[in-house]
CSV table of C-alpha atoms in Angstrom, one decimal:
chain,number,residue,atom,x,y,z
N,17,MET,CA,-24.4,19.5,14.0
N,18,ASP,CA,-27.2,20.7,11.7
N,19,THR,CA,-27.4,23.0,8.7
N,20,SER,CA,-29.2,25.8,10.6
N,21,GLY,CA,-26.1,27.0,12.3
N,22,SER,CA,-26.9,25.6,15.8
N,23,PRO,CA,-24.1,25.0,18.3
N,24,VAL,CA,-21.9,22.0,18.0
N,25,PRO,CA,-23.5,18.9,19.6
N,26,ASP,CA,-21.9,17.2,22.5
N,27,ALA,CA,-21.1,14.1,20.4
N,28,ILE,CA,-18.7,16.1,18.1
N,29,GLN,CA,-17.3,18.5,20.7
N,30,PRO,CA,-14.7,16.0,22.1
N,31,LEU,CA,-13.6,15.3,18.5
N,32,PHE,CA,-13.0,19.0,17.8
N,33,GLU,CA,-10.9,19.1,20.9
N,34,GLN,CA,-8.8,16.1,19.7
N,35,LEU,CA,-8.4,17.9,16.4
N,36,GLN,CA,-7.1,21.0,18.1
N,37,GLU,CA,-4.5,19.0,20.0
N,38,ALA,CA,-3.3,17.2,16.9
N,39,LEU,CA,-3.0,20.5,15.0
N,40,LEU,CA,-0.8,21.9,17.8
N,41,LEU,CA,1.6,19.0,17.4
N,42,GLU,CA,1.4,18.8,13.6
N,43,GLY,CA,4.4,21.0,12.9
N,44,LYS,CA,6.7,19.1,15.3
N,45,PHE,CA,6.5,16.0,13.1
N,46,GLN,CA,6.3,17.8,9.7
N,47,PRO,CA,9.0,16.7,7.2
N,48,ASN,CA,10.3,19.3,4.7
N,49,LEU,CA,12.0,17.3,1.9
N,50,GLN,CA,14.1,19.2,-0.6
N,51,LEU,CA,15.3,16.2,-2.7
N,52,PRO,CA,16.4,16.7,-6.3
N,53,ALA,CA,14.6,15.0,-9.2
N,54,THR,CA,18.0,13.9,-10.7
N,55,THR,CA,21.2,12.9,-9.1
N,56,GLN,CA,23.3,16.0,-8.1
N,57,ASN,CA,26.5,15.7,-6.2
N,58,ASP,CA,25.8,12.1,-5.2
N,59,GLU,CA,22.6,13.0,-3.4
N,60,ILE,CA,19.4,10.9,-2.7
N,61,THR,CA,16.7,11.7,-5.3
N,62,ILE,CA,13.0,11.9,-4.9
N,63,GLY,CA,12.7,8.8,-7.0
N,64,SER,CA,15.0,6.8,-4.7
N,65,ARG,CA,12.9,7.9,-1.7
N,66,ASP,CA,9.7,6.8,-3.4
N,67,GLY,CA,11.2,3.5,-4.3
N,68,SER,CA,12.2,2.9,-0.7
N,69,ALA,CA,8.6,3.9,0.4
N,70,HIS,CA,7.1,1.2,-1.8
N,71,VAL,CA,9.5,-1.4,-0.3
N,72,LEU,CA,8.4,-0.4,3.2
N,73,ARG,CA,4.8,-0.9,2.1
N,74,CYS,CA,5.7,-4.4,0.9
N,75,LEU,CA,7.4,-5.1,4.2
N,76,LYS,CA,4.3,-4.0,6.1
N,77,VAL,CA,2.3,-6.5,4.2
N,78,TRP,CA,4.9,-9.3,4.5
N,79,TYR,CA,5.0,-9.0,8.3
N,80,ASP,CA,1.3,-8.4,8.5
N,81,LEU,CA,1.7,-5.3,10.5
N,82,PRO,CA,-0.8,-2.4,11.0
N,83,SER,CA,-0.8,0.7,8.8
N,84,ASP,CA,0.6,2.6,11.8
N,85,VAL,CA,4.0,1.0,11.4
N,86,PHE,CA,4.2,2.1,7.7
N,87,PHE,CA,3.2,5.7,8.4
N,88,ILE,CA,5.6,6.0,11.4
N,89,ALA,CA,8.4,4.5,9.3
N,90,ILE,CA,7.7,7.0,6.5
N,91,ASN,CA,7.6,9.9,8.9
N,92,LEU,CA,11.0,8.8,10.5
N,93,MET,CA,12.6,8.4,7.1
N,94,ASP,CA,11.4,11.7,5.7
N,95,ARG,CA,12.3,13.7,8.8
N,96,PHE,CA,15.7,12.1,8.9
N,97,LEU,CA,16.3,13.0,5.2
N,98,THR,CA,15.1,16.5,6.0
N,99,LYS,CA,17.7,17.0,8.7
N,100,MET,CA,20.6,14.9,7.3
N,101,LYS,CA,22.3,14.6,3.9
N,102,ALA,CA,22.9,11.0,2.9
N,103,ARG,CA,24.3,9.2,0.0
N,104,PRO,CA,22.1,7.0,-2.3
N,105,LYS,CA,23.9,3.8,-1.2
N,106,HIS,CA,22.6,4.5,2.4
N,107,MET,CA,19.0,5.0,1.3
N,108,ALA,CA,17.9,1.4,1.7
N,109,CYS,CA,19.5,1.1,5.2
N,110,ILE,CA,17.9,4.3,6.3
N,111,SER,CA,14.4,3.3,5.2
N,112,VAL,CA,14.6,-0.3,6.6
N,113,SER,CA,16.0,1.0,9.9
N,114,SER,CA,13.1,3.4,10.2
N,115,PHE,CA,10.8,0.5,9.6
N,116,HIS,CA,12.6,-1.5,12.3
N,117,ILE,CA,12.1,1.3,14.8
N,118,ALA,CA,8.4,1.6,14.0
N,119,ALA,CA,7.7,-2.1,14.0
N,120,VAL,CA,9.4,-2.8,17.3
N,121,GLN,CA,7.5,0.1,18.9
N,122,MET,CA,4.0,-0.7,17.5
N,123,ALA,CA,4.2,-4.5,17.4
N,124,GLN,CA,5.7,-4.6,21.0
N,125,GLN,CA,7.8,-7.5,20.0
N,126,SER,CA,11.3,-8.1,18.8
N,127,LEU,CA,11.8,-8.0,15.1
N,128,ASP,CA,14.8,-10.0,14.0
N,129,ALA,CA,17.2,-7.6,12.3
N,130,ASP,CA,19.0,-10.3,10.3
N,131,HIS,CA,15.7,-11.6,8.9
N,132,LEU,CA,14.5,-8.1,8.1
N,133,VAL,CA,17.8,-7.4,6.2
N,134,SER,CA,17.4,-10.6,4.2
N,135,ILE,CA,13.8,-10.0,3.3
N,136,SER,CA,14.3,-6.3,2.4
N,137,GLN,CA,17.5,-6.9,0.5
N,138,CYS,CA,18.9,-3.6,1.7
N,139,LYS,CA,22.5,-4.8,1.2
N,140,CYS,CA,23.6,-4.2,4.8
N,141,THR,CA,24.1,-6.4,7.8
N,142,GLY,CA,22.0,-6.7,11.0
N,143,GLY,CA,24.7,-4.8,12.8
N,144,ASP,CA,24.5,-2.0,10.3
N,145,LEU,CA,20.7,-1.9,10.7
N,146,LYS,CA,21.0,-1.5,14.5
N,147,ARG,CA,23.6,1.2,14.3
N,148,MET,CA,21.6,3.2,11.7
N,149,SER,CA,18.5,2.8,13.9
N,150,GLU,CA,20.4,4.3,16.8
N,151,VAL,CA,21.6,7.2,14.6
N,152,ILE,CA,18.0,7.9,13.5
N,153,ARG,CA,16.8,7.9,17.1
N,154,ASN,CA,19.5,10.3,18.2
N,155,LYS,CA,19.2,12.8,15.3
N,156,LEU,CA,15.4,12.9,15.7
N,157,GLU,CA,15.5,12.8,19.5
N,158,TRP,CA,13.1,9.8,19.3
N,159,ALA,CA,12.0,8.7,22.7
N,160,PRO,CA,10.4,5.2,23.2
N,161,GLY,CA,6.7,5.3,22.9
N,162,THR,CA,6.6,8.5,20.8
N,163,GLN,CA,3.4,8.7,18.7
N,164,PRO,CA,4.1,11.1,15.8
N,165,ILE,CA,1.3,13.0,14.1
N,166,THR,CA,0.9,11.6,10.6
N,167,PRO,CA,-1.7,11.8,7.9
N,168,LEU,CA,-3.1,8.5,9.3
N,169,THR,CA,-3.8,10.4,12.6
N,170,PHE,CA,-6.0,13.0,10.9
N,171,LEU,CA,-7.6,10.5,8.5
N,172,ARG,CA,-9.0,8.4,11.3
N,173,LEU,CA,-10.1,11.4,13.3
N,174,PHE,CA,-11.8,13.0,10.2
N,175,ASN,CA,-13.5,9.8,9.4
N,176,ILE,CA,-15.0,9.6,12.9
N,177,MET,CA,-16.0,13.3,12.8
N,178,PHE,CA,-17.7,12.9,9.4
N,179,GLN,CA,-19.5,9.7,10.6
N,180,THR,CA,-20.8,11.5,13.7
N,181,ALA,CA,-21.9,14.5,11.6
N,182,ALA,CA,-23.7,12.2,9.2
N,183,SER,CA,-25.5,10.5,12.1
N,184,GLN,CA,-26.7,13.9,13.3
N,185,LEU,CA,-28.1,14.6,9.8
N,186,GLY,CA,-29.8,11.2,9.8
N,187,LEU,CA,-27.3,9.8,7.2
N,188,GLY,CA,-25.2,7.6,9.4
N,189,ASP,CA,-26.2,4.3,7.7
N,190,LEU,CA,-25.7,5.9,4.2
N,191,TYR,CA,-22.2,7.2,5.2
N,192,ALA,CA,-21.2,3.8,6.6
N,193,SER,CA,-22.3,2.0,3.4
N,194,MET,CA,-20.3,4.5,1.3
N,195,VAL,CA,-17.0,4.8,3.3
N,196,THR,CA,-14.8,1.9,4.2
N,197,GLU,CA,-11.8,2.7,6.4
N,198,SER,CA,-9.7,-0.1,4.9
N,199,GLU,CA,-10.1,1.5,1.4
N,200,LEU,CA,-9.2,4.9,2.8
N,201,LEU,CA,-6.0,3.5,4.4
N,202,LEU,CA,-5.0,1.8,1.1
N,203,ARG,CA,-5.3,5.1,-0.8
N,204,LEU,CA,-3.5,7.0,1.9
N,205,GLU,CA,-0.6,4.6,1.7
N,206,MET,CA,-0.3,5.2,-2.0
N,207,VAL,CA,-0.3,8.9,-1.4
N,208,ALA,CA,2.4,8.5,1.3
N,209,CYS,CA,4.6,6.7,-1.2
N,210,ASP,CA,4.7,9.8,-3.4
N,211,GLY,CA,7.4,12.2,-2.2
N,212,ASN,CA,5.7,15.2,-3.7
N,213,CYS,CA,3.1,14.9,-0.9
N,214,SER,CA,5.5,14.2,1.9
N,215,SER,CA,6.0,17.9,2.7
N,216,VAL,CA,2.3,18.8,2.6
N,217,ARG,CA,0.6,19.2,6.0
N,218,PRO,CA,-0.7,15.8,7.2
N,219,SER,CA,-4.1,17.4,8.1
N,220,GLU,CA,-4.5,18.8,4.6
N,221,VAL,CA,-3.5,15.5,2.9
N,222,ALA,CA,-6.0,13.5,5.0
N,223,LEU,CA,-8.9,16.0,4.5
N,224,VAL,CA,-8.3,16.2,0.8
N,225,LEU,CA,-8.2,12.4,0.5
N,226,LEU,CA,-11.4,12.0,2.4
N,227,CYS,CA,-13.2,14.7,0.4
N,228,THR,CA,-12.0,13.1,-2.8
N,229,TYR,CA,-13.2,9.7,-1.7
N,230,LEU,CA,-16.6,11.2,-0.8
N,231,ASP,CA,-16.8,13.0,-4.2
N,232,ALA,CA,-16.3,9.7,-6.0
N,233,ALA,CA,-18.9,8.0,-3.8
N,234,VAL,CA,-21.5,10.7,-4.4
N,235,LYS,CA,-20.9,10.4,-8.2
N,236,ARG,CA,-21.5,6.7,-8.0
N,237,LEU,CA,-24.8,7.4,-6.2
N,238,GLU,CA,-25.8,9.9,-8.8
N,239,SER,CA,-25.0,7.5,-11.6
N,240,ASN,CA,-27.1,4.8,-9.9
N,241,ALA,CA,-30.0,7.2,-9.3
N,242,GLU,CA,-30.0,8.2,-13.0
N,243,LYS,CA,-30.1,4.6,-14.1
N,244,ASN,CA,-33.0,3.8,-11.7
N,245,MET,CA,-35.0,6.8,-12.9
N,246,VAL,CA,-34.6,5.7,-16.5
N,247,SER,CA,-35.5,2.1,-15.9
N,248,MET,CA,-38.3,2.8,-13.4
N,249,PRO,CA,-39.9,6.2,-14.0
N,250,GLY,CA,-42.1,7.2,-11.1
N,251,PRO,CA,-44.5,10.0,-10.4
N,252,SER,CA,-43.3,13.6,-10.2
N,253,SER,CA,-43.8,13.7,-6.4
N,254,MET,CA,-41.2,10.9,-6.1
N,255,ASN,CA,-38.8,12.8,-8.3
N,256,ASP,CA,-38.9,15.8,-6.0
N,257,ALA,CA,-37.6,13.8,-3.1
N,258,PRO,CA,-33.9,14.3,-2.3
N,259,THR,CA,-31.7,11.6,-3.6
N,260,PRO,CA,-29.0,9.9,-1.4
N,261,ALA,CA,-26.4,11.9,-3.4
N,262,GLN,CA,-28.1,15.2,-2.6
N,263,GLN,CA,-28.4,14.2,1.0
N,264,MET,CA,-24.6,13.5,1.2
N,265,LEU,CA,-23.9,16.9,-0.2
N,266,ARG,CA,-25.1,18.3,3.1
N,267,LEU,CA,-21.8,17.2,4.6
N,268,VAL,CA,-20.0,19.8,2.4
N,269,GLU,CA,-20.7,22.5,4.9
N,270,PHE,CA,-19.1,20.3,7.6
N,271,ALA,CA,-16.0,19.8,5.5
N,272,ALA,CA,-15.8,23.6,5.0
N,273,GLU,CA,-16.0,24.0,8.8
N,274,ILE,CA,-13.1,21.5,9.3
N,275,ARG,CA,-11.0,23.4,6.7
N,276,LYS,CA,-11.5,26.6,8.6
N,277,MET,CA,-10.4,24.9,11.8
N,278,CYS,CA,-7.3,23.5,10.1
N,279,LYS,CA,-6.6,26.9,8.5
N,280,ILE,CA,-6.3,25.5,5.0
N,281,SER,CA,-6.5,28.1,2.3
N,282,ASP,CA,-8.4,27.6,-0.9
N,283,ALA,CA,-5.2,27.8,-3.0
N,284,THR,CA,-3.3,25.1,-1.0
N,285,PHE,CA,-6.4,22.9,-0.7
N,286,PHE,CA,-7.0,22.9,-4.5
N,287,ALA,CA,-3.3,22.3,-5.2
N,288,THR,CA,-3.2,19.4,-2.9
N,289,HIS,CA,-6.5,18.1,-4.3
N,290,GLU,CA,-4.9,18.1,-7.8
N,291,SER,CA,-1.8,16.2,-6.6
N,292,VAL,CA,-3.7,13.6,-4.6
N,293,GLY,CA,-6.2,13.2,-7.4
N,294,ALA,CA,-3.4,12.4,-9.9
N,295,ILE,CA,-2.0,9.8,-7.6
N,296,LEU,CA,-5.4,8.2,-7.0
N,297,SER,CA,-6.2,8.2,-10.7
N,298,LYS,CA,-3.1,6.0,-11.2
N,299,TYR,CA,-4.2,3.8,-8.3
N,300,ASN,CA,-7.8,3.4,-9.4
N,301,ALA,CA,-6.8,2.7,-13.0
N,302,GLN,CA,-4.1,0.2,-11.9
N,303,GLU,CA,-1.6,2.0,-14.0
N,304,GLN,CA,2.1,1.3,-13.5
N,305,THR,CA,3.6,3.7,-11.0
N,306,PRO,CA,7.0,5.1,-11.8
N,307,HIS,CA,8.6,3.7,-8.6
N,308,ARG,CA,7.6,0.2,-7.8
N,309,GLN,CA,9.1,-2.0,-5.2
N,310,ARG,CA,12.3,-3.6,-6.3
N,311,LEU,CA,12.4,-6.8,-4.2
N,312,ILE,CA,13.7,-9.7,-6.3
N,313,TRP,CA,13.2,-13.2,-4.9
N,314,ARG,CA,16.3,-15.3,-5.5
N,315,LEU,CA,16.0,-19.0,-4.8
N,316,SER,CA,18.8,-21.5,-4.5
N,317,SER,CA,18.6,-24.8,-6.5
N,318,ARG,CA,17.9,-26.7,-3.3
N,319,THR,CA,15.1,-24.4,-2.3
N,320,ALA,CA,13.6,-24.6,-5.8
N,321,ARG,CA,13.6,-28.4,-5.6
N,322,LEU,CA,11.8,-28.2,-2.3
N,323,LEU,CA,9.2,-25.8,-3.7
N,324,ARG,CA,8.6,-28.2,-6.7
N,325,PRO,CA,8.3,-31.7,-5.2
N,326,THR,CA,6.5,-33.0,-8.3
N,327,ASP,CA,9.2,-32.2,-10.8
N,328,LYS,CA,10.5,-35.9,-10.6
N,329,PHE,CA,7.1,-37.3,-11.2
N,330,THR,CA,7.7,-37.6,-15.0
N,331,SER,CA,6.3,-40.4,-17.1
N,332,VAL,CA,8.6,-42.8,-18.8
N,333,LEU,CA,6.0,-44.9,-20.5
N,334,PRO,CA,5.6,-44.8,-24.3
N,335,VAL,CA,2.8,-42.7,-25.6
N,336,ILE,CA,-0.2,-44.8,-26.7
N,337,ALA,CA,-1.6,-43.7,-30.1
N,338,GLU,CA,-5.3,-43.3,-30.2
N,339,HIS,CA,-7.7,-44.2,-33.0
N,340,THR,CA,-5.1,-46.0,-35.1
N,341,PRO,CA,-5.5,-49.5,-36.6
N,342,THR,CA,-3.8,-52.3,-34.7
N,343,PRO,CA,-0.5,-53.2,-36.5
N,344,SER,CA,-0.2,-56.7,-37.9
N,345,PRO,CA,2.4,-58.9,-36.1
N,346,LYS,CA,5.8,-58.6,-37.6
N,347,ARG,CA,7.9,-61.6,-38.7
N,348,ILE,CA,10.6,-62.3,-36.3
N,349,ARG,CA,13.9,-62.3,-38.2
N,350,LYS,CA,16.6,-64.6,-37.0
N,351,SER,CA,20.2,-63.6,-36.7
N,352,ARG,CA,22.8,-64.8,-39.1
N,353,LYS,CA,24.6,-66.7,-36.4
N,354,PHE,CA,21.5,-68.6,-35.5
N,355,ALA,CA,20.9,-69.4,-39.2
N,356,ARG,CA,24.4,-70.9,-39.6
N,357,ARG,CA,23.9,-73.2,-36.6
N,358,GLN,CA,20.7,-74.5,-38.1
N,359,GLY,CA,22.4,-75.2,-41.4
N,360,HIS,CA,25.2,-77.2,-39.8
N,361,LYS,CA,22.6,-79.3,-37.9
N,362,ARG,CA,20.8,-80.1,-41.2
N,363,ARG,CA,24.0,-81.3,-42.8
């Protein structure tokens, strides 16, 4: 790719083909949540859904599983809630069962249902978890090995496409230094925990997130460039050279091309940009989110003693006072009984 409008290079053409395939399957795995903000007729609220999403994120960290497990579980949970009406008391079981399906599929190993129930505190049994997992599979017609199209699918693809385009522009090293995939995944997980973004197209969420991340990186480059210019003023010829931030802005045209391929209108793009920006602002500022995970670790007295093996190492020696004069020896007083005996002997 170049800015002169030349044909798409061979390096990016296969990526465009992958994008077209993902866009064709996007609607098949698209949730459409219509959850109320407050409880109505004993229905699951958007707040309850978000709370369960944060618990799933904690479980992913606890079991040290890849982000794919989290996004597949979120997709299963949201699509099930789209098709079926459930009571709030079943929300925990639905979410943890979705996580169990995703973990078994992606980890390719058995995940003990009883242990998962204990860790997640979903207030159901291992048998309930297995039965709910079977219900979710049947309602969603979930076949083993299914790979749903999620925002994670598009984010990884867009990141590779932008990296390839940056290399074509001679900005490959600069892009690699600015964009870290692990940071992108963390931010996308936070967005996925917000139910207001669950019904937005995955391609749109991923593209907006990546553009927002690049905007922040460009602003940091501009700020650093201004500081360097103030501290180390150079000749006018050096000031005319394009800064790294100006060079990165050349990728804006490539982002517009992807938007056109994904058929994302300006109105929806800016609306999603506002929603994602609000979520990331809370994340970047480390503000308290309205729906945090609700796992409470309860320890028995026996476990607590095992976790604190030094609680019995208490000192029973008297405290030695420092910097005080040595007390004079006290006169030993004899008991009255001893004194009477001495008196009789004298007589």
